[in-house]
PDB file of C-alpha atoms in Angstrom:
ATOM      1  CA  MET W   1     -15.899  -2.747  -0.940  1.00  0.00           C
ATOM      2  CA  VAL W   2     -13.290  -0.001  -1.280  1.00  0.00           C
ATOM      3  CA  GLN W   3     -10.171  -0.790  -3.284  1.00  0.00           C
ATOM      4  CA  ALA W   4      -6.989   1.228  -3.685  1.00  0.00           C
ATOM      5  CA  TYR W   5      -3.429   1.122  -4.913  1.00  0.00           C
ATOM      6  CA  ILE W   6      -0.828   2.225  -2.382  1.00  0.00           C
ATOM      7  CA  LEU W   7       2.311   3.642  -4.006  1.00  0.00           C
ATOM      8  CA  ILE W   8       5.221   3.260  -1.610  1.00  0.00           C
ATOM      9  CA  GLN W   9       8.693   4.771  -1.437  1.00  0.00           C
ATOM     10  CA  THR W  10      11.235   2.930   0.687  1.00  0.00           C
ATOM     11  CA  GLU W  11      14.698   3.400   2.069  1.00  0.00           C
ATOM     12  CA  VAL W  12      17.433   2.339  -0.376  1.00  0.00           C
ATOM     13  CA  GLY W  13      17.660  -1.441  -0.617  1.00  0.00           C
ATOM     14  CA  LYS W  14      14.450  -2.088   1.352  1.00  0.00           C
ATOM     15  CA  ALA W  15      11.895  -2.595  -1.455  1.00  0.00           C
ATOM     16  CA  ALA W  16      11.917  -6.398  -1.388  1.00  0.00           C
ATOM     17  CA  SER W  17      11.610  -6.678   2.397  1.00  0.00           C
ATOM     18  CA  VAL W  18       8.874  -4.011   2.488  1.00  0.00           C
ATOM     19  CA  ALA W  19       6.873  -5.763  -0.254  1.00  0.00           C
ATOM     20  CA  GLU W  20       7.187  -9.080   1.580  1.00  0.00           C
ATOM     21  CA  ALA W  21       6.086  -7.572   4.896  1.00  0.00           C
ATOM     22  CA  ILE W  22       3.139  -5.740   3.347  1.00  0.00           C
ATOM     23  CA  ALA W  23       1.963  -8.836   1.464  1.00  0.00           C
ATOM     24  CA  GLY W  24       1.290 -10.505   4.812  1.00  0.00           C
ATOM     25  CA  ILE W  25      -1.060  -7.794   6.096  1.00  0.00           C
ATOM     26  CA  ALA W  26      -4.792  -8.574   6.101  1.00  0.00           C
ATOM     27  CA  GLY W  27      -6.517  -6.499   3.421  1.00  0.00           C
ATOM     28  CA  VAL W  28      -3.500  -6.447   1.112  1.00  0.00           C
ATOM     29  CA  VAL W  29      -4.366  -8.332  -2.069  1.00  0.00           C
ATOM     30  CA  LEU W  30      -0.984  -7.914  -3.792  1.00  0.00           C
ATOM     31  CA  ALA W  31       2.332  -6.196  -3.084  1.00  0.00           C
ATOM     32  CA  GLU W  32       5.144  -6.050  -5.635  1.00  0.00           C
ATOM     33  CA  ASP W  33       8.438  -4.217  -6.025  1.00  0.00           C
ATOM     34  CA  VAL W  34       8.515  -2.026  -9.111  1.00  0.00           C
ATOM     35  CA  THR W  35      10.838   0.362 -10.906  1.00  0.00           C
ATOM     36  CA  GLY W  36      10.269   4.090 -11.232  1.00  0.00           C
ATOM     37  CA  PRO W  37       9.576   6.820  -8.676  1.00  0.00           C
ATOM     38  CA  TYR W  38       7.942   4.306  -6.314  1.00  0.00           C
ATOM     39  CA  ASP W  39       9.555   1.132  -5.014  1.00  0.00           C
ATOM     40  CA  VAL W  40       6.504  -0.953  -4.094  1.00  0.00           C
ATOM     41  CA  ILE W  41       2.884  -0.936  -5.241  1.00  0.00           C
ATOM     42  CA  ALA W  42       0.209  -2.655  -3.158  1.00  0.00           C
ATOM     43  CA  ARG W  43      -3.415  -3.384  -4.057  1.00  0.00           C
ATOM     44  CA  VAL W  44      -5.632  -3.246  -0.970  1.00  0.00           C
ATOM     45  CA  GLU W  45      -9.292  -3.806  -0.082  1.00  0.00           C
ATOM     46  CA  ALA W  46     -11.426  -2.678   2.842  1.00  0.00           C
ATOM     47  CA  ASN W  47     -15.130  -2.521   3.632  1.00  0.00           C
ATOM     48  CA  THR W  48     -15.211   1.274   4.078  1.00  0.00           C
ATOM     49  CA  VAL W  49     -13.039   4.311   3.405  1.00  0.00           C
ATOM     50  CA  ASP W  50     -12.442   4.604   7.160  1.00  0.00           C
ATOM     51  CA  GLU W  51     -11.200   1.009   7.319  1.00  0.00           C
ATOM     52  CA  LEU W  52      -8.970   1.699   4.324  1.00  0.00           C
ATOM     53  CA  GLY W  53      -7.478   4.696   6.113  1.00  0.00           C
ATOM     54  CA  LYS W  54      -6.822   2.627   9.242  1.00  0.00           C
ATOM     55  CA  LEU W  55      -5.181  -0.092   7.144  1.00  0.00           C
ATOM     56  CA  VAL W  56      -2.822   2.395   5.528  1.00  0.00           C
ATOM     57  CA  ILE W  57      -2.016   4.466   8.615  1.00  0.00           C
ATOM     58  CA  ALA W  58      -1.939   1.819  11.353  1.00  0.00           C
ATOM     59  CA  LYS W  59      -0.569  -1.164   9.457  1.00  0.00           C
ATOM     60  CA  ILE W  60       1.122  -0.349   6.155  1.00  0.00           C
ATOM     61  CA  GLN W  61       2.875   2.865   7.229  1.00  0.00           C
ATOM     62  CA  ASP W  62       4.093   1.038  10.338  1.00  0.00           C
ATOM     63  CA  VAL W  63       6.268  -1.307   8.242  1.00  0.00           C
ATOM     64  CA  SER W  64       9.968  -0.613   8.748  1.00  0.00           C
ATOM     65  CA  GLY W  65      11.731   0.872   5.716  1.00  0.00           C
ATOM     66  CA  ILE W  66       8.813   2.896   4.319  1.00  0.00           C
ATOM     67  CA  THR W  67       9.513   6.597   3.813  1.00  0.00           C
ATOM     68  CA  ARG W  68       6.325   7.729   2.033  1.00  0.00           C
ATOM     69  CA  THR W  69       2.990   6.422   0.749  1.00  0.00           C
ATOM     70  CA  LEU W  70       0.414   7.689  -1.722  1.00  0.00           C
ATOM     71  CA  THR W  71      -3.068   6.166  -1.709  1.00  0.00           C
ATOM     72  CA  CYS W  72      -4.953   6.005  -5.022  1.00  0.00           C
ATOM     73  CA  THR W  73      -8.544   4.891  -4.516  1.00  0.00           C
ATOM     74  CA  VAL W  74     -10.117   2.883  -7.326  1.00  0.00           C
ATOM     75  CA  VAL W  75     -13.222   4.507  -8.816  1.00  0.00           C
ATOM     76  CA  HIS W  76     -15.779   3.010 -11.185  1.00  0.00           C
ATOM     77  CA  VAL W  77     -17.182   5.620 -13.572  1.00  0.00           C
TER      78      VAL W  77
END
């Protein structure tokens, strides 16, 4: 299982609607609006890195109101 945090910047005033839309996507464990340089942080899971990439590119980045994402893969050292 591959896990990651997706840091998301949105258009002004869109954080709540983006977080709500993302929370409904399969593979998204949690999506919350936050303060700071990013507007929403999502925790996601996928079976492989390729599936994670497809989740981010084909589903999350397709949500209206998102301007930029940064994917931070969880590592266990």
